[in-house]
mmCIF file of C-alpha atoms in Angstrom:
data_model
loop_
_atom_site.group_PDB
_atom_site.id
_atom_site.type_symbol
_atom_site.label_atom_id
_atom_site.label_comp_id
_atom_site.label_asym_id
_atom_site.label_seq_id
_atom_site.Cartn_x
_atom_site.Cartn_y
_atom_site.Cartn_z
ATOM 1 C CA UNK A 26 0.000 0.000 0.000
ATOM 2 C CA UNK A 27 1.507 3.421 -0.878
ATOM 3 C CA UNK A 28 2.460 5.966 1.699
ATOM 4 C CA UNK A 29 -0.124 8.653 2.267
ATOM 5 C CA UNK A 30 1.605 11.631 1.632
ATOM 6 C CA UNK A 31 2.534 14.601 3.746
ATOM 7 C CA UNK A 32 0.628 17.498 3.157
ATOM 8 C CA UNK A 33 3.605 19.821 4.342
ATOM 9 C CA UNK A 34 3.202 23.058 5.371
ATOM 10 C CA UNK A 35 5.633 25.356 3.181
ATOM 11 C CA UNK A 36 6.787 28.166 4.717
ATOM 12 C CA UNK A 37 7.594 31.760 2.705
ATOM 13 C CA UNK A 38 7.999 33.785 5.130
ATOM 14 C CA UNK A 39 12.357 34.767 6.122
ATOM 15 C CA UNK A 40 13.778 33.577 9.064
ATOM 16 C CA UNK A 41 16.476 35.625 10.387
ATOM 17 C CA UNK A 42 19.893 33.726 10.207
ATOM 18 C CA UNK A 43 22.281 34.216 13.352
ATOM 19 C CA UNK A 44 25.136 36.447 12.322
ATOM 20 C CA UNK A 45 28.493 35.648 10.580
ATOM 21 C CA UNK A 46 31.365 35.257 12.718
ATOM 22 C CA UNK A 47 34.466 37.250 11.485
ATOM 23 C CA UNK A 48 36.325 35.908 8.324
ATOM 24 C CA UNK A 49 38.624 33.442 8.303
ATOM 25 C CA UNK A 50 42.645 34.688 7.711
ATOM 26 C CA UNK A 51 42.527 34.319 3.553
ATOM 27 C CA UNK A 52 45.632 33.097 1.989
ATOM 28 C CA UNK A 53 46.435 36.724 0.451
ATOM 29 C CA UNK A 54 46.925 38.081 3.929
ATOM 30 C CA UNK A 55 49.507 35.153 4.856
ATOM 31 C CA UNK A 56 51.517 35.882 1.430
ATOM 32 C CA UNK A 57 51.676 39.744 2.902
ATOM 33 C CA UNK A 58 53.102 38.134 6.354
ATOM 34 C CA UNK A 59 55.167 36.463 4.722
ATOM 35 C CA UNK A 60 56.120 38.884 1.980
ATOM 36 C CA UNK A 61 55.820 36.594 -1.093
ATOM 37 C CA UNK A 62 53.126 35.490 -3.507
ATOM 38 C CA UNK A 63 49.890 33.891 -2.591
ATOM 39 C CA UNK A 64 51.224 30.961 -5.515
ATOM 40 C CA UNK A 65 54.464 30.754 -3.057
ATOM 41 C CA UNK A 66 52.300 29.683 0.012
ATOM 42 C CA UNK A 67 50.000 27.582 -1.881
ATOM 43 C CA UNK A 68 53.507 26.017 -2.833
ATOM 44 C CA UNK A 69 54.841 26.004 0.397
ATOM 45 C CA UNK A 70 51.942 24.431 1.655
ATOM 46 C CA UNK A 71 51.544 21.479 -0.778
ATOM 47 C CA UNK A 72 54.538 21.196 -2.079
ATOM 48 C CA UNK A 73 57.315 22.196 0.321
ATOM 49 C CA UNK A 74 60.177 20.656 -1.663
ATOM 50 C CA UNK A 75 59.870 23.581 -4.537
ATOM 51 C CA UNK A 76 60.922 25.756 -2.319
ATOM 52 C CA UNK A 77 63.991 27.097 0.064
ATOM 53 C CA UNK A 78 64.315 26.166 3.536
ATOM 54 C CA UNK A 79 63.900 30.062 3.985
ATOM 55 C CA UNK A 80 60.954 30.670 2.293
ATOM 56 C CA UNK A 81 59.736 27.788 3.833
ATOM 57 C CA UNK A 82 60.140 28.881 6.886
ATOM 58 C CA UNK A 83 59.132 32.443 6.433
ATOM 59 C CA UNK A 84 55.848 30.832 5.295
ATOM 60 C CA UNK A 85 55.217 28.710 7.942
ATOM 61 C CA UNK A 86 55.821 31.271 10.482
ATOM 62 C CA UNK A 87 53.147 33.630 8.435
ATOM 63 C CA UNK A 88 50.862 30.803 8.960
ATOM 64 C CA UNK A 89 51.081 30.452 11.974
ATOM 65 C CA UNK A 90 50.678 34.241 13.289
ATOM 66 C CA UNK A 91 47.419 34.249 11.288
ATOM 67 C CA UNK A 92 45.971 31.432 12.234
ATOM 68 C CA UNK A 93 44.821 30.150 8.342
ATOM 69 C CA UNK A 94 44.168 27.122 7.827
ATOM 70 C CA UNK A 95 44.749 25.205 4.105
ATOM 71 C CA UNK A 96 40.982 24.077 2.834
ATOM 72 C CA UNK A 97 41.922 21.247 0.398
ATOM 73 C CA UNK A 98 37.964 21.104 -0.072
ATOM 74 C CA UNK A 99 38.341 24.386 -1.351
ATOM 75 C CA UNK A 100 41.261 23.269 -3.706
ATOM 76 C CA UNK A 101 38.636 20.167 -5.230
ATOM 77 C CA UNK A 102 35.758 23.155 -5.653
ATOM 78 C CA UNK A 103 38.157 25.343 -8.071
ATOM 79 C CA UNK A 104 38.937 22.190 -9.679
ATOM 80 C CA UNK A 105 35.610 20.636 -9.703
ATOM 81 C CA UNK A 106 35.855 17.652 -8.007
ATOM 82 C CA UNK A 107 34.363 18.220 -4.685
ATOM 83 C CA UNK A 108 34.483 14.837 -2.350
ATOM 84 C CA UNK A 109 32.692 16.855 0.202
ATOM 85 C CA UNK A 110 28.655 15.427 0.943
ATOM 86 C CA UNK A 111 26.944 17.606 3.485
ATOM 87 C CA UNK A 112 24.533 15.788 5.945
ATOM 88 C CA UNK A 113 22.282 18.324 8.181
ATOM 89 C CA UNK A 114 20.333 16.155 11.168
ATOM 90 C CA UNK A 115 17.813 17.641 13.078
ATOM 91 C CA UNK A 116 19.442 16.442 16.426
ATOM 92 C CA UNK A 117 22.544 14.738 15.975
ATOM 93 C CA UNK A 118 22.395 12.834 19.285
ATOM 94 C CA UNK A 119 19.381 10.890 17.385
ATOM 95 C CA UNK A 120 19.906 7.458 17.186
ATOM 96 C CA UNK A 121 18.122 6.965 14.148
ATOM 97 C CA UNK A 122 19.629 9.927 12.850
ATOM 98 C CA UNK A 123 22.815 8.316 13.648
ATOM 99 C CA UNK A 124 21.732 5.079 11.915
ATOM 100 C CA UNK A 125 20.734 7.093 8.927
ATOM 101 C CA UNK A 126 24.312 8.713 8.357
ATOM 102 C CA UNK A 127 25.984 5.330 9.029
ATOM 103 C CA UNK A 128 24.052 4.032 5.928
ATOM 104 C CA UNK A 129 24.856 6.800 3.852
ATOM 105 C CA UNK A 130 28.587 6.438 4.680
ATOM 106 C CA UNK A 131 28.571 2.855 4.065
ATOM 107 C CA UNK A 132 27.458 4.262 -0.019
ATOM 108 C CA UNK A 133 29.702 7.347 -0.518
ATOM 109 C CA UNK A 134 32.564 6.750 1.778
ATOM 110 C CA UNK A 135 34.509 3.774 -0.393
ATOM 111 C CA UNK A 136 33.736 5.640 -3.543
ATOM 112 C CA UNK A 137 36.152 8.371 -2.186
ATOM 113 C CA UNK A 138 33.204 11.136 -0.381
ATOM 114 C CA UNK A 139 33.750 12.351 2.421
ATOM 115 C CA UNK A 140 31.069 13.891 4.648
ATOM 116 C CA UNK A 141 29.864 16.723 6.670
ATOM 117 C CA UNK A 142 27.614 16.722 9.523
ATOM 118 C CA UNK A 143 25.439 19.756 10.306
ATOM 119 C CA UNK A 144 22.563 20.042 12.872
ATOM 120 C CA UNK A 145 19.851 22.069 12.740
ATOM 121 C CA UNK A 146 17.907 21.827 15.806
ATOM 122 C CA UNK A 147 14.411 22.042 14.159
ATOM 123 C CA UNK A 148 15.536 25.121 14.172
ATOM 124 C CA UNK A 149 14.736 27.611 10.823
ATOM 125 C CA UNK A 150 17.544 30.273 11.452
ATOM 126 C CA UNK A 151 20.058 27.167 11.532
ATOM 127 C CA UNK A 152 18.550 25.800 8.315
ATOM 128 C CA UNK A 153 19.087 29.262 6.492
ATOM 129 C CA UNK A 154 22.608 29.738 7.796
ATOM 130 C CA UNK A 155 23.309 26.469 6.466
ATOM 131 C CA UNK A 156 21.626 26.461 3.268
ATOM 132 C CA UNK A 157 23.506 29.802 2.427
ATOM 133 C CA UNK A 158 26.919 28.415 3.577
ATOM 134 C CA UNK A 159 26.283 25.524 0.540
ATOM 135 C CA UNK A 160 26.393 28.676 -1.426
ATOM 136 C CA UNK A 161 30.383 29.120 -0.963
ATOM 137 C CA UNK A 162 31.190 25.701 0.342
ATOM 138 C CA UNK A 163 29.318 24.627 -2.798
ATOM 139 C CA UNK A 164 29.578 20.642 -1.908
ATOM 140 C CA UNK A 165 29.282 17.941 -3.977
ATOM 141 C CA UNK A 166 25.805 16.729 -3.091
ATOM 142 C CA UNK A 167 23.502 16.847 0.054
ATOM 143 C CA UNK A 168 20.975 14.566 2.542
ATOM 144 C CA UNK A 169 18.636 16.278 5.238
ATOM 145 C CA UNK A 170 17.244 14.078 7.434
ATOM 146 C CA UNK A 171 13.811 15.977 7.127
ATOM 147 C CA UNK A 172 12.130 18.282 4.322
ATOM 148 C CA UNK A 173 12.773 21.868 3.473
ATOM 149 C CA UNK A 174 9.879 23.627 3.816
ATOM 150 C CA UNK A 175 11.232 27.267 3.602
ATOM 151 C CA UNK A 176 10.222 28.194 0.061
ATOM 152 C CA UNK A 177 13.586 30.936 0.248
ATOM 153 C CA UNK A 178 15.654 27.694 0.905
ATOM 154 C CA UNK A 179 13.936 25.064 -1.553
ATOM 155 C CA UNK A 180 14.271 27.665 -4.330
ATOM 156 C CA UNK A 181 18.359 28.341 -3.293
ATOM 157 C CA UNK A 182 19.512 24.937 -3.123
ATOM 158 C CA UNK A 183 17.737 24.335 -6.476
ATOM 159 C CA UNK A 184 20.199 26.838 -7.369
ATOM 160 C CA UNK A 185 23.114 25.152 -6.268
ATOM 161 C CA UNK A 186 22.681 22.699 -8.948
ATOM 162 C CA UNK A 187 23.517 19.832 -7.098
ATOM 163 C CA UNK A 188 22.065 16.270 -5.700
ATOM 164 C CA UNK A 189 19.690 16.924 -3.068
ATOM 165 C CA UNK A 190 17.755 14.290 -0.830
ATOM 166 C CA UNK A 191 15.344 14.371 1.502
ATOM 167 C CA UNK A 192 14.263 12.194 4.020
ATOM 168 C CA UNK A 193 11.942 11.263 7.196
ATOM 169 C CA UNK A 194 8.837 12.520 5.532
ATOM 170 C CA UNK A 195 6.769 12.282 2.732
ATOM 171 C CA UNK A 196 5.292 14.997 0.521
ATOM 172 C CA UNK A 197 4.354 15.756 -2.668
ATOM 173 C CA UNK A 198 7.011 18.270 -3.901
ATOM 174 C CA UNK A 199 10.558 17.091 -2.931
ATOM 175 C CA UNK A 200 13.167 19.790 -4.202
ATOM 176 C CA UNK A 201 14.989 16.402 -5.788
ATOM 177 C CA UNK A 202 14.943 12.852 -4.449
ATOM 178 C CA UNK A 203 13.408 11.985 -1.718
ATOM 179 C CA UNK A 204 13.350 8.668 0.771
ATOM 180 C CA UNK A 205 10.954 8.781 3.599
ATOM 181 C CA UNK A 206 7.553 7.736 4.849
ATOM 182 C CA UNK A 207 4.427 9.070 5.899
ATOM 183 C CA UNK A 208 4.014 10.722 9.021
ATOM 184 C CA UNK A 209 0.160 11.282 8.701
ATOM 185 C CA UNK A 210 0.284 7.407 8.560
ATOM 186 C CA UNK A 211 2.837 6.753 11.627
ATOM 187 C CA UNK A 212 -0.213 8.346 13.599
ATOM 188 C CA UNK A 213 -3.069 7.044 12.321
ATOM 189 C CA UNK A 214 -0.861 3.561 12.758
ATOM 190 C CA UNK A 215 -0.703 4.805 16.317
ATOM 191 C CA UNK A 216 -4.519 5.279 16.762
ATOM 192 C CA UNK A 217 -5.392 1.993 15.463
ATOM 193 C CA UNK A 218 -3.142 -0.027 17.923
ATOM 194 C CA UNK A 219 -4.442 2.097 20.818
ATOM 195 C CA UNK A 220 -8.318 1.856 19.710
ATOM 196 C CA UNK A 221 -7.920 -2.208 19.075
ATOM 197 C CA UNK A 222 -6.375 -2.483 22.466
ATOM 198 C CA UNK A 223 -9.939 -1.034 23.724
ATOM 199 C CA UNK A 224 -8.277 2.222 24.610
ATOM 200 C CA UNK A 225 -10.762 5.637 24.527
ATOM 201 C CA UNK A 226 -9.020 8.749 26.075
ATOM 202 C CA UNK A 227 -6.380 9.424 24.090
ATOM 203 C CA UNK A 228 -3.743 11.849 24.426
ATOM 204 C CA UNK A 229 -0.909 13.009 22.013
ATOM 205 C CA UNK A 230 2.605 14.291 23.369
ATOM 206 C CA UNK A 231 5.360 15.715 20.011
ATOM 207 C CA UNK A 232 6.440 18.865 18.427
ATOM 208 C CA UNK A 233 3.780 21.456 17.712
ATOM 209 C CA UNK A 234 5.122 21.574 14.183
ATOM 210 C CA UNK A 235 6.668 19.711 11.257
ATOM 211 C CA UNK A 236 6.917 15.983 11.670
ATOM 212 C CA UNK A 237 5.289 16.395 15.346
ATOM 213 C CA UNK A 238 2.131 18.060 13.694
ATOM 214 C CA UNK A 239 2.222 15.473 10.625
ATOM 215 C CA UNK A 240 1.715 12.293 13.326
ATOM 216 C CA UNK A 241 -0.828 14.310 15.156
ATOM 217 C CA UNK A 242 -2.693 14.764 12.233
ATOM 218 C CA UNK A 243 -3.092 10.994 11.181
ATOM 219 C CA UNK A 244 -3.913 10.302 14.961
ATOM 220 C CA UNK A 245 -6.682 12.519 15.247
ATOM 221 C CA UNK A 246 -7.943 11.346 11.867
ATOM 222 C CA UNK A 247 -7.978 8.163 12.159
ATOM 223 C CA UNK A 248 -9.360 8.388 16.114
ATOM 224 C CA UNK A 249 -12.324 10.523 14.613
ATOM 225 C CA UNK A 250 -13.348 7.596 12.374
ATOM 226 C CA UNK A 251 -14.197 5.660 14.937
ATOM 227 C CA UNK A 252 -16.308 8.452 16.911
ATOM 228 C CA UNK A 253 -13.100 9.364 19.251
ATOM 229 C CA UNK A 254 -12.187 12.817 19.918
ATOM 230 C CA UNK A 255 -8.353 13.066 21.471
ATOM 231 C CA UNK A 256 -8.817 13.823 24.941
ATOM 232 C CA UNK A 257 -5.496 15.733 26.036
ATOM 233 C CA UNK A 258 -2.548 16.915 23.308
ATOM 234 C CA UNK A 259 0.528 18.397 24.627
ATOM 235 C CA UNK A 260 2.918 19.674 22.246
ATOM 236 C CA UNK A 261 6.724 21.084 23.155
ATOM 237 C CA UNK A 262 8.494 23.266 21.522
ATOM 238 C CA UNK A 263 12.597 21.272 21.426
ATOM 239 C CA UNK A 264 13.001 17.316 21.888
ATOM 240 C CA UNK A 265 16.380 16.943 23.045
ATOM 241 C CA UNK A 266 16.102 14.289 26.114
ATOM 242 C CA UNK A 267 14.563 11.747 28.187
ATOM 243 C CA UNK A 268 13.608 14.610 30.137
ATOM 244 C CA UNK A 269 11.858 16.005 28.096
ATOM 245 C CA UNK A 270 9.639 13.241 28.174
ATOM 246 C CA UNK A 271 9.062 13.715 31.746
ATOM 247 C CA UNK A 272 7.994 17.098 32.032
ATOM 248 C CA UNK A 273 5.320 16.611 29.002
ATOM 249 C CA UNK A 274 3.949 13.806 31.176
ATOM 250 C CA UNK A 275 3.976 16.124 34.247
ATOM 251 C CA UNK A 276 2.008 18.877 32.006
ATOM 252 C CA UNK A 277 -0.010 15.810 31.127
ATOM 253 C CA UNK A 278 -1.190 14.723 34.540
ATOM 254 C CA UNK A 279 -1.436 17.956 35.541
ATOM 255 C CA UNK A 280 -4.244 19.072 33.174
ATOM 256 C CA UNK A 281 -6.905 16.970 34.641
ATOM 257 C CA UNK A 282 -9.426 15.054 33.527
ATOM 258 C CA UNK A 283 -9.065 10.766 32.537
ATOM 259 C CA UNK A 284 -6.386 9.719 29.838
ATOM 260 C CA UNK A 285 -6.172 6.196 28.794
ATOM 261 C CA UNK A 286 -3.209 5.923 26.551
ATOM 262 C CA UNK A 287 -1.064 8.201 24.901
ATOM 263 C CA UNK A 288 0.831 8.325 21.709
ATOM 264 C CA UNK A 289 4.443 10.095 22.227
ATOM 265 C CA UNK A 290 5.495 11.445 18.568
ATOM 266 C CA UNK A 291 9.189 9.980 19.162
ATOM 267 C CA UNK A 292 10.851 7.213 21.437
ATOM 268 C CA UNK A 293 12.598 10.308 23.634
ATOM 269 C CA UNK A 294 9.214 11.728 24.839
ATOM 270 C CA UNK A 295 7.903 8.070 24.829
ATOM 271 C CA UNK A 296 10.994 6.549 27.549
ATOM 272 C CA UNK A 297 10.662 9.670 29.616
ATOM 273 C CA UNK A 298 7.039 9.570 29.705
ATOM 274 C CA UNK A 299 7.568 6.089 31.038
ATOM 275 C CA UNK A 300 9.734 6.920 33.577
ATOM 276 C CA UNK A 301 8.083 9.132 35.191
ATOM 277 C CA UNK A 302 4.519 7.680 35.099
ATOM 278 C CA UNK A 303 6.289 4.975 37.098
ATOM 279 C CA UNK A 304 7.947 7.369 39.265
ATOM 280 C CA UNK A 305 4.530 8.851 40.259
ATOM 281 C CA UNK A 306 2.892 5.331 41.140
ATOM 282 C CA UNK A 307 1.272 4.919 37.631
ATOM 283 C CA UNK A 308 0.990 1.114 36.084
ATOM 284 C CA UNK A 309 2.087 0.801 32.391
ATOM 285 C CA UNK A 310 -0.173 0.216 31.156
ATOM 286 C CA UNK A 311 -3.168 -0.610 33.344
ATOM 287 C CA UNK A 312 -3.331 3.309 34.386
ATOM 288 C CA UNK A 313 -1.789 4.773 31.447
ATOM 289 C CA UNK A 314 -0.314 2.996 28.062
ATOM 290 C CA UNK A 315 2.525 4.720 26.355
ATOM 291 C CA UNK A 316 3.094 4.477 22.780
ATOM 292 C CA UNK A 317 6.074 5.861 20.685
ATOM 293 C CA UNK A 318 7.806 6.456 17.641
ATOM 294 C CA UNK A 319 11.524 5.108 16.970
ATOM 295 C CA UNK A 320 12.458 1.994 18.579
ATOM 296 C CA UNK A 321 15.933 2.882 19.931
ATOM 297 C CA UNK A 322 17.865 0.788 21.790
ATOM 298 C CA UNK A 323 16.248 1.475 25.228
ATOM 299 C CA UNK A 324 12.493 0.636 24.276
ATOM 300 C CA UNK A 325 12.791 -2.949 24.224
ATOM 301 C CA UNK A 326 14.696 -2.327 27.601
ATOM 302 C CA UNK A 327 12.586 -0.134 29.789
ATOM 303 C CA UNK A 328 10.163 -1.963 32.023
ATOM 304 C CA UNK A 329 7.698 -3.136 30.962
ATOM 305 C CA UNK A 330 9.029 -2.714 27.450
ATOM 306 C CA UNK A 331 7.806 0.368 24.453
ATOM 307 C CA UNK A 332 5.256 -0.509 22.132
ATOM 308 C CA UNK A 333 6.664 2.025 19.132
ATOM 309 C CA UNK A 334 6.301 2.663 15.463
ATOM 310 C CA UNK A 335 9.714 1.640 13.524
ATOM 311 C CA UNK A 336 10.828 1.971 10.205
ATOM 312 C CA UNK A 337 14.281 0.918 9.082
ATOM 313 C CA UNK A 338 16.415 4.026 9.592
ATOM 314 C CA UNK A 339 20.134 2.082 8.480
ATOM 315 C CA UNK A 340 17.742 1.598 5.270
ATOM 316 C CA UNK A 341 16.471 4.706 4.901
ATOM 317 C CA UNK A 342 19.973 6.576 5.056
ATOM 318 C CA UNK A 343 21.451 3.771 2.229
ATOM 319 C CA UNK A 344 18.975 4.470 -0.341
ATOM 320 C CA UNK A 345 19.718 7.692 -0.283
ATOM 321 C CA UNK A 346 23.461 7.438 0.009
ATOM 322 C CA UNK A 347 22.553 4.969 -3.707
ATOM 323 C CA UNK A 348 20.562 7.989 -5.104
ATOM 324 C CA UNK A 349 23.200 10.236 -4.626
ATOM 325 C CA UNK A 350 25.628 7.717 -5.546
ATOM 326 C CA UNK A 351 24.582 7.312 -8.826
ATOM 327 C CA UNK A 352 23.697 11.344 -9.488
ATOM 328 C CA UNK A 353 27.393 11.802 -8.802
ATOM 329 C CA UNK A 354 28.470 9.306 -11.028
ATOM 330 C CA UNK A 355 26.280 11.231 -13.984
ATOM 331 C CA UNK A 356 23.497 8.033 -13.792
ATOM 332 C CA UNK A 357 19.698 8.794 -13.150
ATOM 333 C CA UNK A 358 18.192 6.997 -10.747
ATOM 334 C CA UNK A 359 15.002 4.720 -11.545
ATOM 335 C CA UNK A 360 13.512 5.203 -8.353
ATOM 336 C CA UNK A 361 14.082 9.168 -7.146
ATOM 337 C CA UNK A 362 11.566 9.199 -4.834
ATOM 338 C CA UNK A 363 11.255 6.271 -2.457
ATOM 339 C CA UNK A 364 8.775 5.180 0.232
ATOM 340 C CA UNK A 365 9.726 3.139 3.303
ATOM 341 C CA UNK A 366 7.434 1.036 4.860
ATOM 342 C CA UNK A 367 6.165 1.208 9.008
ATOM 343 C CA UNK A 368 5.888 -1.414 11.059
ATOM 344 C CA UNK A 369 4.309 -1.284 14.773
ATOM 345 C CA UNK A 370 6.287 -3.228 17.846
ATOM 346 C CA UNK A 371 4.059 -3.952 20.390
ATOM 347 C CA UNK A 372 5.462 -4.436 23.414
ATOM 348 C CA UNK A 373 4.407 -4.474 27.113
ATOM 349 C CA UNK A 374 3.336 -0.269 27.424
ATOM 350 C CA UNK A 375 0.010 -0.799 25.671
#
């Protein structure tokens, strides 16, 4: 069955990116040091034999007062064979992000690429900065683990005229390849499991927006078809530990009123919630079933065990290290836009 897609929210409006730190030392201002040619240091740099032991030295000394560094990245771009893939993750200390990047290494790293990790914190000041630093670090190809949904930043790395992929969701309109799945359906995958189980105050705990608001749309969907409205959502603003988890569960409780279940839009929210329903007397799940989204390493761990929503992550980031794989070796791929499938581990929380 094909993925539902993602009816993504694009976003036109300019996000203000945080502000340039001061230039780095170019290699002009070491050849004035040094008082030769900026062709002597580039000599003296990569090919120290050329030269006299005092020019050499006169060189290396320039270098070091002004702290530049030699970009050989920078040499490939001017000769137009850039080994450099840039990967930005929304939180790099992900484990499925992590998986993700492993996969696309295993692709690009024995044909000779070398990559770049960026993070962007969900954050869409970070995601401009970045997007406009492609602009001079101009990079041979490049793999978000999400979707681009500032129209300003779709329309500049279209520019760029390079490989682009996108991952973890699944709309209509990828700026260039795309391998992800459908959050809408992660949810409504959620709801079913919780409805079958004879569950009927529901609750939702993710991100207010992007991926977050994608699952909590398929949940309440598919809980309205059978007659269900949720009872409780809590949404937070950054996901960045098991803490985090904990507190939305505190805001949870605190609101009052009967909860059955909940569906936690990731396995961080998902563990924490766990934690500290048990930490407040709570039985998991006779008082309160958890669901999540993930399955890292601790859910089949914690007591008495996460029911979550996986999909294979490792996968996800080789297909697209293949797509851009065979872009960079002037191929087109047959498959540009790919859709992984979801699977549902139930496990002791629900």
């Amino acid at each position: 069955m094909p993925a539902t897609y993602d009816n993504v929210v694009r976003v036109s409006g300019r996000a203000e990116a945080p502000r340039l730190a001061a230039k780095a030392p170019r290699i002009e201002m070491v050849a004035q040091l040094a008082g030769v040619s900026p062709i002597t240091v580039s000599r003296a740099l990569r090919q120290p034999e050329k030269l006299s032991e005092a020019t050499r030295r006169k060189v290396l000394e320039a270098v070091e007062r002004s702290g530049y560094e030699s970009n050989p990245h920078a040499r490939a771009l001017r000769s137009g064979r850039s080994t450099l893939v840039a990967a930005f993750v929304s939180n790099i200390l992900s484990q499925q992000f992590g998986l993700a990047i492993q996969g696309l290494a295993a692709e690009l790293e024995p044909e000779g690429y070398e990559l770049m990790i960026g993070q962007t914190s969900y954050s869409y000041a970070k995601e401009v900065a970045m997007v406009r630093s492609l602009r001079s670090l101009r990079p041979a190809a490049v793999m978000f683990t999400g979707v681009i949904e500032l129209e300003e930043n779709r329309q500049a790395l279209r520019e760029l005229g390079i490989p682009v992929v996108e991952t973890w969701a699944f709309p209509r309109d990828p700026i260039d390849m795309l391998v992800g799945f459908s959050n809408v359906d992660a949810g409504a995958m959620a709801a079913r499991h919780l409805i079958e189980k004879g569950y009927r105050r529901l609750a939702f705990i993710g991100r207010s927006g992007g991926r977050g608001a994608l699952r909590l749309q398929g949940f309440r969907e598919e809980a309205g078809r059978s007659g269900l409205t949720l009872a409780r959502i809590v949404t937070v603003d950054e996901v960045q530990s098991i803490a985090d988890g904990r507190t939305a569960l505190t805001t949870l409780l605190a609101e009052g009123g009967p909860v059955d279940a909940a569906f936690c839009a990731n396995d961080l929210l998902a563990t924490g919630a766990v934690i500290e329903a048990r930490a407040r007397g709570l039985a998991v799940p006779s008082d309160l079933a958890i669901l999540g989204f993930g399955d890292n390493d601790a859910a089949g761990e914690i007591a008495p065990g996460l029911t979550t929503i996986s999909m294979d992550a490792h996968d996800l980031g080789r297909r697209a290290g293949e797509l851009l794989r065979a872009r960079l070796a002037g191929q087109e791929p047959q498959h540009a836009i790919q859709s992984l499938p979801l699977h549902l581990i139930a496990r002791g929380s629900t």
